[in-house]
Short mmCIF file of C-alpha atoms and ligand atoms in Angstrom, two decimals:
data_model
loop_
_atom_site.label_atom_id
_atom_site.label_comp_id
_atom_site.label_asym_id
_atom_site.label_seq_id
_atom_site.Cartn_x
_atom_site.Cartn_y
_atom_site.Cartn_z
CA MET A 28 -7.24 -27.40 9.97
CA PRO A 29 -4.03 -25.94 9.31
CA LEU A 30 -6.09 -22.65 7.92
CA VAL A 31 -7.56 -20.95 10.93
CA ASN A 32 -9.64 -18.02 11.91
CA MET A 33 -7.01 -15.30 11.88
CA LYS A 34 -8.38 -13.47 14.84
CA HIS A 35 -7.83 -16.34 17.12
CA LEU A 36 -4.45 -16.92 15.76
CA ILE A 37 -3.64 -13.12 16.25
CA THR A 38 -5.41 -13.10 19.71
CA HIS A 39 -3.45 -16.41 20.62
CA ALA A 40 -0.19 -14.26 20.09
CA TYR A 41 -1.30 -10.94 22.25
CA ARG A 42 -2.63 -13.14 25.21
CA ASN A 43 0.72 -14.95 25.20
CA GLY A 44 3.40 -12.60 24.88
CA TYR A 45 4.64 -13.59 21.48
CA ALA A 46 4.20 -12.25 17.77
CA VAL A 47 3.10 -13.59 14.76
CA GLY A 48 5.54 -13.01 11.53
CA ALA A 49 3.61 -12.30 8.29
CA PHE A 50 5.47 -12.48 5.48
CA ASP A 51 5.23 -11.13 1.73
CA VAL A 52 4.56 -14.24 -0.34
CA VAL A 53 5.84 -13.00 -4.03
CA SER A 54 6.07 -16.26 -5.69
CA LEU A 55 5.84 -20.16 -5.34
CA ALA A 56 9.29 -20.27 -4.34
CA PHE A 57 8.67 -17.98 -1.11
CA LEU A 58 5.78 -19.70 -0.58
CA GLN A 59 7.10 -23.20 -0.53
CA ALA A 60 9.89 -21.48 1.95
CA ILE A 61 7.94 -19.91 3.85
CA VAL A 62 5.55 -22.83 5.00
CA ALA A 63 8.62 -24.85 5.29
CA ALA A 64 10.12 -22.56 7.82
CA ALA A 65 6.64 -22.66 9.89
CA GLU A 66 6.79 -26.47 9.68
CA THR A 67 10.54 -26.77 10.96
CA ALA A 68 10.02 -23.99 13.77
CA ARG A 69 6.44 -25.70 14.79
CA ALA A 70 5.03 -22.01 14.56
CA PRO A 71 2.19 -20.31 13.47
CA VAL A 72 2.52 -18.31 10.50
CA ILE A 73 0.56 -15.82 8.29
CA LEU A 74 0.73 -15.82 4.58
CA SER A 75 1.06 -11.86 2.97
CA LEU A 76 0.05 -10.44 -0.24
CA ALA A 77 0.54 -7.35 -0.25
CA GLU A 78 -1.42 -5.00 -2.99
CA THR A 79 1.55 -2.47 -3.32
CA ARG A 80 3.42 -5.48 -4.75
CA PHE A 81 0.79 -6.71 -7.03
CA GLU A 82 3.03 -5.69 -10.13
CA GLU A 83 5.31 -8.42 -9.28
CA PHE A 84 3.15 -11.60 -9.27
CA ASP A 85 -0.62 -12.18 -10.30
CA PHE A 86 -2.83 -12.30 -7.39
CA GLU A 87 -5.33 -14.21 -8.83
CA LEU A 88 -3.01 -16.66 -10.14
CA LEU A 89 -1.17 -17.04 -6.94
CA MET A 90 -3.85 -17.18 -4.39
CA PRO A 91 -5.26 -20.92 -4.95
CA ALA A 92 -1.30 -21.96 -4.67
CA VAL A 93 -1.38 -20.00 -1.07
CA GLU A 94 -4.92 -21.46 0.10
CA ALA A 95 -3.73 -24.96 -0.87
CA ALA A 96 -0.42 -24.64 0.67
CA ALA A 97 -1.75 -23.11 3.99
CA ARG A 98 -4.57 -25.95 3.71
CA ARG A 99 -2.04 -28.89 3.48
CA ALA A 100 0.46 -26.95 6.09
CA SER A 101 1.02 -29.32 9.11
CA VAL A 102 1.13 -25.82 11.33
CA PRO A 103 -1.94 -23.13 11.52
CA VAL A 104 -1.99 -20.68 8.78
CA ALA A 105 -3.86 -17.49 8.54
CA ILE A 106 -3.79 -15.48 4.93
CA GLN A 107 -4.04 -11.85 5.05
CA LEU A 108 -4.12 -9.19 1.76
CA ASP A 109 -1.93 -6.80 3.05
CA HIS A 110 -1.92 -2.85 2.55
CA GLY A 111 -5.24 -3.28 0.25
CA ALA A 112 -6.59 -0.17 -1.54
CA ASN A 113 -10.21 -0.32 -0.91
CA LEU A 114 -13.31 -2.32 -0.08
CA GLU A 115 -13.68 -3.36 -3.45
CA SER A 116 -10.05 -4.97 -2.84
CA ALA A 117 -11.14 -6.54 0.25
CA VAL A 118 -13.96 -8.54 -1.16
CA HIS A 119 -11.44 -9.58 -3.92
CA ALA A 120 -9.29 -10.62 -1.66
CA ILE A 121 -11.81 -12.75 0.73
CA ARG A 122 -13.27 -14.53 -2.73
CA LEU A 123 -10.03 -15.35 -3.87
CA GLY A 124 -9.38 -17.14 -0.10
CA CYS A 125 -7.64 -14.53 1.93
CA ASN A 126 -9.34 -14.85 6.20
CA GLY A 127 -7.79 -11.59 6.76
CA VAL A 128 -7.78 -8.32 5.03
CA MET A 129 -5.80 -5.25 5.61
CA LEU A 130 -7.18 -1.60 4.48
CA ASP A 131 -4.43 0.89 4.65
CA ALA A 132 -6.32 4.53 4.42
CA SER A 133 -3.25 5.43 6.77
CA HIS A 134 -2.41 8.08 3.93
CA ASP A 135 -6.17 9.83 4.22
CA SER A 136 -7.78 11.92 6.96
CA PHE A 137 -8.45 11.34 10.21
CA PHE A 138 -12.19 10.75 8.70
CA ASP A 139 -11.83 9.18 5.89
CA ASN A 140 -9.55 6.75 7.22
CA VAL A 141 -12.47 6.03 9.85
CA GLU A 142 -14.95 5.83 7.23
CA ARG A 143 -13.29 3.77 4.84
CA THR A 144 -12.06 1.38 7.32
CA ARG A 145 -15.59 1.05 8.66
CA ALA A 146 -17.47 0.25 5.60
CA VAL A 147 -14.30 -2.48 5.14
CA VAL A 148 -15.06 -4.24 8.76
CA GLU A 149 -18.85 -4.02 7.93
CA MET A 150 -18.26 -6.03 5.06
CA ALA A 151 -15.67 -8.72 6.69
CA ARG A 152 -17.55 -9.05 9.60
CA ALA A 153 -20.36 -10.54 7.56
CA CYS A 154 -17.96 -12.68 5.95
CA GLY A 155 -16.25 -13.73 9.37
CA VAL A 156 -13.54 -12.48 8.20
CA ALA A 157 -10.62 -10.09 10.70
CA VAL A 158 -9.89 -6.82 9.90
CA GLU A 159 -6.24 -5.02 10.50
CA GLY A 160 -6.10 -1.20 9.85
CA GLU A 161 -3.64 1.16 10.28
CA LEU A 162 -3.39 4.33 11.90
CA GLY A 163 -0.45 7.11 11.68
CA TYR A 164 1.49 6.70 8.35
CA VAL A 165 4.30 4.52 8.38
CA PRO A 166 6.26 5.72 4.86
CA GLY A 167 7.75 3.64 2.45
CA VAL A 168 7.52 0.47 0.32
CA ALA A 169 8.38 -2.90 0.79
CA GLY A 170 11.96 -3.80 -1.15
CA GLU A 171 12.32 0.26 -2.04
CA SER A 172 14.47 3.53 -0.50
CA PRO A 173 12.10 5.09 2.09
CA ALA A 174 9.80 7.91 0.91
CA GLY A 175 7.76 10.70 2.53
CA ALA A 176 7.36 11.80 6.22
CA LEU A 177 6.29 9.30 8.60
CA SER A 178 3.29 10.78 10.92
CA TYR A 179 3.07 9.09 14.31
CA THR A 180 -0.35 7.16 15.91
CA THR A 181 -1.75 9.78 18.63
CA LEU A 182 -3.26 7.57 21.66
CA ALA A 183 -6.24 10.27 20.87
CA GLU A 184 -6.47 9.49 17.49
CA ALA A 185 -6.35 5.09 18.11
CA LYS A 186 -9.12 5.60 20.71
CA GLY A 187 -11.66 7.19 18.60
CA TYR A 188 -10.43 4.92 15.31
CA VAL A 189 -11.21 1.80 17.24
CA GLU A 190 -14.27 2.38 18.78
CA ARG A 191 -15.56 3.84 15.59
CA THR A 192 -14.59 1.46 13.01
CA GLY A 193 -14.32 -1.57 15.26
CA VAL A 194 -11.30 -3.23 13.44
CA ASP A 195 -9.86 -6.24 15.18
CA PHE A 196 -5.99 -5.02 15.05
CA LEU A 197 -4.22 -2.31 14.57
CA ALA A 198 -0.98 -1.24 12.64
CA VAL A 199 0.48 1.63 15.07
CA SER A 200 3.26 4.10 13.14
CA ILE A 201 5.79 4.34 16.33
CA GLY A 202 9.16 5.22 14.16
CA THR A 203 9.26 1.74 11.56
CA VAL A 204 9.69 2.16 8.23
CA HIS A 205 8.95 0.09 5.64
CA GLY A 206 12.07 -0.78 3.09
CA HIS A 207 15.96 -0.10 3.08
CA LEU A 208 16.67 2.12 6.31
CA LYS A 209 20.52 3.04 6.70
CA ASP A 210 19.83 2.71 10.54
CA LYS A 211 17.78 1.28 13.08
CA PRO A 212 15.10 2.62 13.36
CA ARG A 213 14.47 5.41 16.75
CA LEU A 214 10.78 4.05 18.06
CA ASP A 215 8.70 5.48 20.66
CA TRP A 216 8.55 3.28 23.28
CA GLY A 217 6.27 5.37 25.33
CA ARG A 218 3.66 5.88 22.81
CA LEU A 219 3.41 2.42 21.60
CA LYS A 220 3.00 1.41 26.12
CA GLU A 221 0.28 4.12 26.34
CA ILE A 222 -1.66 2.58 22.91
CA ASN A 223 -1.53 -1.06 24.06
CA THR A 224 -2.83 -0.09 27.54
CA ALA A 225 -5.49 2.31 26.64
CA LEU A 226 -6.42 -0.15 23.49
CA GLY A 227 -6.34 -3.46 24.88
CA ILE A 228 -6.50 -5.31 21.33
CA PRO A 229 -3.46 -6.97 19.58
CA LEU A 230 -1.15 -4.15 18.00
CA VAL A 231 0.68 -4.43 14.41
CA ILE A 232 3.99 -3.43 13.38
CA HIS A 233 5.10 -2.69 9.94
CA GLY A 234 8.38 -2.38 8.41
CA GLY A 235 9.67 -5.25 10.32
CA SER A 236 12.92 -6.11 8.34
CA GLY A 237 14.36 -2.58 9.72
CA LEU A 238 14.27 -3.62 13.18
CA SER A 239 17.04 -5.61 15.65
CA ASP A 240 16.09 -8.34 17.37
CA GLU A 241 16.55 -6.54 20.60
CA GLN A 242 13.61 -4.10 19.04
CA SER A 243 11.26 -6.73 18.23
CA ARG A 244 11.74 -8.37 21.77
CA LYS A 245 10.35 -5.47 23.47
CA LEU A 246 7.95 -4.54 20.86
CA ILE A 247 6.30 -7.46 21.77
CA THR A 248 6.18 -6.89 25.48
CA LEU A 249 4.17 -3.38 24.59
CA GLY A 250 1.16 -5.29 22.46
CA ILE A 251 2.54 -6.31 19.53
CA ALA A 252 1.19 -9.23 18.37
CA LYS A 253 2.05 -9.49 14.76
CA ILE A 254 5.40 -8.26 12.63
CA ASN A 255 5.12 -7.76 8.78
CA TYR A 256 8.61 -8.64 7.20
CA ALA A 257 9.42 -8.25 3.52
CA THR A 258 12.55 -6.14 2.60
CA ALA A 259 15.07 -8.60 4.30
CA LEU A 260 13.18 -11.69 2.31
CA ALA A 261 13.67 -9.81 -1.06
CA ASP A 262 17.35 -8.57 -0.54
CA ILE A 263 18.24 -12.11 0.92
CA ALA A 264 16.62 -13.96 -2.32
CA GLY A 265 18.41 -11.73 -4.31
CA GLU A 266 21.85 -11.91 -3.04
CA ARG A 267 21.88 -15.54 -2.58
CA ILE A 268 20.93 -15.73 -6.32
CA ARG A 269 24.26 -13.53 -6.72
CA ALA A 270 26.00 -15.79 -4.54
CA ALA A 271 25.11 -18.86 -6.14
CA ALA A 272 25.59 -17.54 -9.72
CA LYS A 273 28.99 -16.61 -9.24
CA ALA A 274 29.90 -19.76 -7.43
CA GLY A 275 29.41 -21.39 -10.61
CA ALA A 276 25.41 -22.18 -10.57
CA LYS A 277 23.50 -22.47 -13.70
CA SER A 278 20.06 -23.93 -14.07
CA HIS A 279 17.20 -21.95 -13.19
CA ALA A 280 15.88 -25.16 -10.70
CA ALA A 281 19.38 -24.45 -8.83
CA LEU A 282 18.95 -21.01 -8.22
CA LEU A 283 15.22 -21.68 -7.51
CA ALA A 284 16.64 -24.10 -4.57
CA GLU A 285 19.19 -21.51 -3.53
CA VAL A 286 16.23 -19.04 -2.88
CA ARG A 287 14.38 -21.25 -1.23
CA GLY A 288 16.81 -22.18 1.32
CA ALA A 289 17.47 -18.58 2.03
CA VAL A 290 14.81 -17.09 2.50
CA SER A 291 13.71 -20.34 4.55
CA ALA A 292 16.57 -20.01 7.04
CA GLU A 293 15.53 -16.48 7.69
CA VAL A 294 11.72 -16.65 8.15
CA GLU A 295 13.03 -19.44 10.46
CA ARG A 296 15.44 -17.08 12.39
CA CYS A 297 12.15 -14.71 12.45
CA LEU A 298 9.88 -17.20 14.01
CA ARG A 299 12.45 -18.23 16.57
CA VAL A 300 13.33 -14.28 17.95
CA TRP A 301 9.87 -13.14 17.86
CA GLY A 302 8.43 -16.27 20.09
CA SER A 303 6.17 -18.22 17.75
CA ALA A 304 8.31 -20.99 17.46
CA GLY A 305 7.08 -24.17 19.38
CA ARG A 306 3.81 -22.90 19.26
CA ALA A 307 1.81 -24.74 16.64
CA ALA A 308 0.48 -26.84 18.81
CA GLU A 309 -1.30 -24.95 21.40
CA VAL A 310 -2.35 -22.19 18.86
CA GLN A 311 -4.07 -25.43 16.36
CA ALA A 312 -6.24 -26.41 19.49
CA GLN A 313 -7.61 -23.01 20.46
CA CYS A 314 -8.14 -21.27 16.71
CA GLN A 315 -11.36 -22.16 14.89
CA PRO A 316 -10.33 -24.35 11.53
CA TRP A 317 -11.28 -22.09 8.68
CA LEU A 318 -13.69 -23.66 6.28
CA ASN A 319 -15.64 -23.10 3.39
CA VAL A 320 -19.55 -23.29 3.27
CA GLU A 321 -21.34 -24.75 0.38
CA HIS A 322 -24.83 -23.26 -0.12
CA VAL A 323 -26.59 -26.33 -2.05
CA VAL A 324 -29.55 -25.78 -3.80
CA VAL A 325 -31.37 -28.52 -5.94
CA TYR A 326 -34.50 -27.64 -7.56
CA ASN A 327 -37.03 -28.26 -10.40
CA ALA A 328 -38.19 -25.58 -13.20
CA PRO A 329 -40.99 -27.20 -15.82
CA THR A 330 -42.16 -24.55 -16.77
CA LEU A 331 -39.32 -23.22 -17.82
CA ASP A 332 -38.23 -24.04 -21.41
CA GLU A 333 -34.24 -24.64 -22.21
CA GLY A 334 -33.29 -20.99 -22.82
CA ARG A 335 -35.15 -19.37 -20.15
CA LEU A 336 -33.44 -21.74 -17.81
CA ARG A 337 -30.20 -21.34 -19.07
CA ALA A 338 -30.77 -17.24 -18.49
CA LEU A 339 -32.16 -17.41 -15.22
CA MET A 340 -28.74 -19.51 -14.41
CA ALA A 341 -26.23 -17.03 -16.17
CA GLU A 342 -28.73 -14.35 -14.51
CA GLY A 343 -28.00 -16.05 -10.97
CA GLN A 344 -24.30 -16.30 -11.23
CA ARG A 345 -23.52 -13.02 -12.54
CA GLN A 346 -25.69 -11.56 -9.73
CA LEU A 347 -24.94 -13.61 -6.54
CA ALA A 348 -21.08 -13.21 -7.68
CA THR A 349 -21.02 -10.11 -6.33
CA ILE A 350 -22.24 -10.52 -2.78
CA PRO A 351 -19.29 -10.43 -0.29
CA GLY A 352 -18.24 -13.73 1.04
CA VAL A 353 -18.88 -15.55 -2.05
CA ARG A 354 -16.69 -17.24 -3.60
CA GLU A 355 -17.98 -19.19 -6.23
CA VAL A 356 -21.40 -19.92 -7.66
CA VAL A 357 -21.81 -23.25 -10.03
CA VAL A 358 -24.86 -24.42 -11.85
CA GLY A 359 -25.95 -27.55 -13.22
CA SER A 360 -28.17 -30.16 -14.59
CA VAL A 361 -27.98 -33.76 -13.65
CA ALA A 362 -26.87 -36.34 -15.74
CA ASP A 363 -29.02 -39.19 -14.97
CA LYS A 364 -32.43 -38.13 -16.08
CA SER A 365 -34.26 -40.36 -13.32
CA ALA A 366 -32.79 -38.14 -10.87
CA ARG A 367 -35.70 -36.52 -8.53
CA TYR A 368 -34.08 -33.07 -8.88
CA ARG A 369 -33.07 -31.76 -12.42
CA HIS A 370 -31.03 -28.47 -11.39
CA CYS A 371 -28.86 -27.19 -8.80
CA TRP A 372 -26.70 -24.55 -7.34
CA LEU A 373 -23.64 -24.25 -5.34
CA ILE A 374 -22.96 -21.31 -4.15
CA ARG A 375 -19.15 -21.58 -1.91
CA PHE A 376 -19.38 -19.30 1.28
CA ALA A 377 -15.89 -17.82 2.77
CA SER A 378 -17.13 -19.30 5.97
CA ALA A 379 -20.25 -19.83 8.00
CA ALA A 380 -20.93 -16.74 8.85
CA VAL A 381 -22.18 -15.49 5.37
CA ILE A 382 -24.83 -17.90 5.78
CA ASP A 383 -26.54 -15.28 7.36
CA SER A 384 -25.19 -12.19 5.54
CA PHE A 385 -26.40 -13.94 2.27
CA LYS A 386 -30.01 -14.36 3.57
CA ARG A 387 -29.97 -11.06 4.65
CA HIS A 388 -27.94 -9.30 1.24
CA PRO A 389 -30.65 -7.58 -1.04
CA VAL A 390 -29.07 -8.65 -4.28
CA GLN A 391 -30.10 -12.23 -3.15
CA ALA A 392 -32.96 -11.24 -1.88
CA SER A 393 -34.41 -9.51 -5.29
CA PHE A 394 -32.93 -12.63 -7.17
CA ILE A 395 -33.85 -15.48 -5.31
CA ASP A 396 -36.78 -14.31 -4.02
CA ARG A 397 -38.40 -12.35 -7.14
CA GLN A 398 -37.05 -14.21 -10.24
CA PHE A 399 -35.68 -17.64 -8.80
CA ASN A 400 -38.56 -18.68 -6.71
CA ALA A 401 -41.41 -17.55 -8.84
CA ALA A 402 -39.81 -19.50 -11.67
CA VAL A 403 -38.66 -22.53 -9.38
CA ALA A 404 -41.66 -25.29 -8.60
CA ASP A 405 -39.61 -27.76 -6.30
CA ARG A 406 -36.60 -27.03 -4.38
CA LEU A 407 -34.31 -28.15 -1.59
CA GLY A 408 -31.43 -26.43 0.29
CA ALA A 409 -28.80 -26.62 2.69
CA ASP A 410 -25.43 -25.54 3.87
CA TYR A 411 -22.54 -28.09 4.41
CA CYS A 412 -19.20 -27.53 6.18
CA ILE A 413 -16.66 -28.27 3.23
CA ALA A 414 -14.25 -31.40 4.67
CA ASP A 415 -10.61 -30.32 5.62
CA GLN A 416 -9.16 -32.39 2.92
CA ARG A 417 -6.56 -33.55 4.72
CA THR A 418 -8.37 -34.85 8.45
CA GLY A 419 -12.14 -34.90 7.02
CA ALA A 420 -12.45 -32.26 9.95
CA ALA A 421 -15.84 -29.98 10.11
CA THR A 422 -16.16 -28.45 13.24
CA LEU A 423 -17.62 -25.59 12.76
CA PRO A 424 -21.19 -24.67 14.86
CA LEU A 425 -22.58 -26.41 11.89
CA SER A 426 -21.58 -29.40 13.77
CA SER A 427 -24.87 -31.52 13.05
CA ALA A 428 -25.05 -30.75 9.47
CA PRO A 429 -23.60 -33.14 7.01
CA ILE A 430 -20.08 -33.06 5.72
CA LEU A 431 -18.86 -33.73 2.29
CA THR A 432 -17.01 -32.52 -0.40
CA SER A 433 -17.75 -30.76 -3.63
CA ARG A 434 -17.21 -33.53 -5.42
CA ASP A 435 -20.11 -35.85 -3.32
CA VAL A 436 -22.91 -33.37 -4.54
CA SER A 437 -25.25 -35.30 -6.64
CA VAL A 438 -28.96 -35.05 -7.32
P1 LIG B 23 9.14 -4.24 5.41
O1 LIG B 23 9.36 -4.74 3.77
O2 LIG B 23 10.09 -3.40 5.98
O3 LIG B 23 9.71 -5.53 6.09
O4 LIG B 23 7.89 -4.33 6.18
C1 LIG B 23 7.49 -5.17 5.11
C2 LIG B 23 5.62 -4.58 5.82
O5 LIG B 23 5.52 -3.65 6.50
C3 LIG B 23 4.85 -5.01 4.81
O6 LIG B 23 3.48 -5.03 4.81
#
């Protein structure tokens, strides 16, 4: 069960006095390097996909690889959308396989930030997905020189924000900056201590690249359970490419191998400094696996001709795919004409939480109850946990439900 519930993952770190590293994935080479480092260090890890860097890679194209790497990893992994711009970004990221989302409305006014974050929490909670919010402003962008003024998180606003939004983790601004820094940042330790004592929820630091090891360790003693880290990895990769090329490396494969080696070594170093190395087994034992659920419906529609049946399927696919937590909607008809049920819907949910929220969603009510049920004579439906491809485990509360892989579905 290597892909695990992100809230469980970070809560374990918070309760046990270490931080999980959230490393920016920008390519297949970075993905391989980060997972390899976590496996070597036996550490839980977060694969972070930052919306602020989407011009560097194709998010939709990379996500299937990210999910596959997480599922086959031998250590607990979570996948997070970082610096999500809005509600639509969060819905899209969950559809593509993220099981944690960060909404970054930290540049907005307090009230706008609360309102926008609360909307994301409401949607994500219905999908079982954990949410990180940010309050106060950490300036700069990963990989660039800092721009914009830092705004500190205040204790009073932090309390109000967490109460009103219900976020699972809070990213705080206490002096860190994203990107390249000339000097180590000056951190407001007293502020962090007060916020941690008052809130008692896992706190997050962005701008991890600028920190010294001593600063990171002290941050962790004051409630930081997740550290975001990006610029240093990009710099190390670039430096290594230049050095290898200068030393005579010519092929693309040789340069990529250098990138993987350098990024992996730096990630492993961080995992050891932040105390997550060696924790994989206990985290795995205490976190629920993150399993998709397949909502399977088989049915007959004897009164519909072929054209109307296809139109109904297409309309359902279009409408149901818009419901948050629905990852994919597949329709089909039997290959074997003697089958009892002639048509099917396979609707993939991000998690078991979507079973309820899907049923309550107005789009499903209007389509299934009015259009679909009106045309369908005979139907059978059930929700199935999708078995982990490697271990076959499906240990959600739905354990009484049959386990299958999508290949096993037949009507
Ligand atoms: P750095 O690029 O400064 O490490 O910050 C990364 C980050 O916070 C991504 O959200």
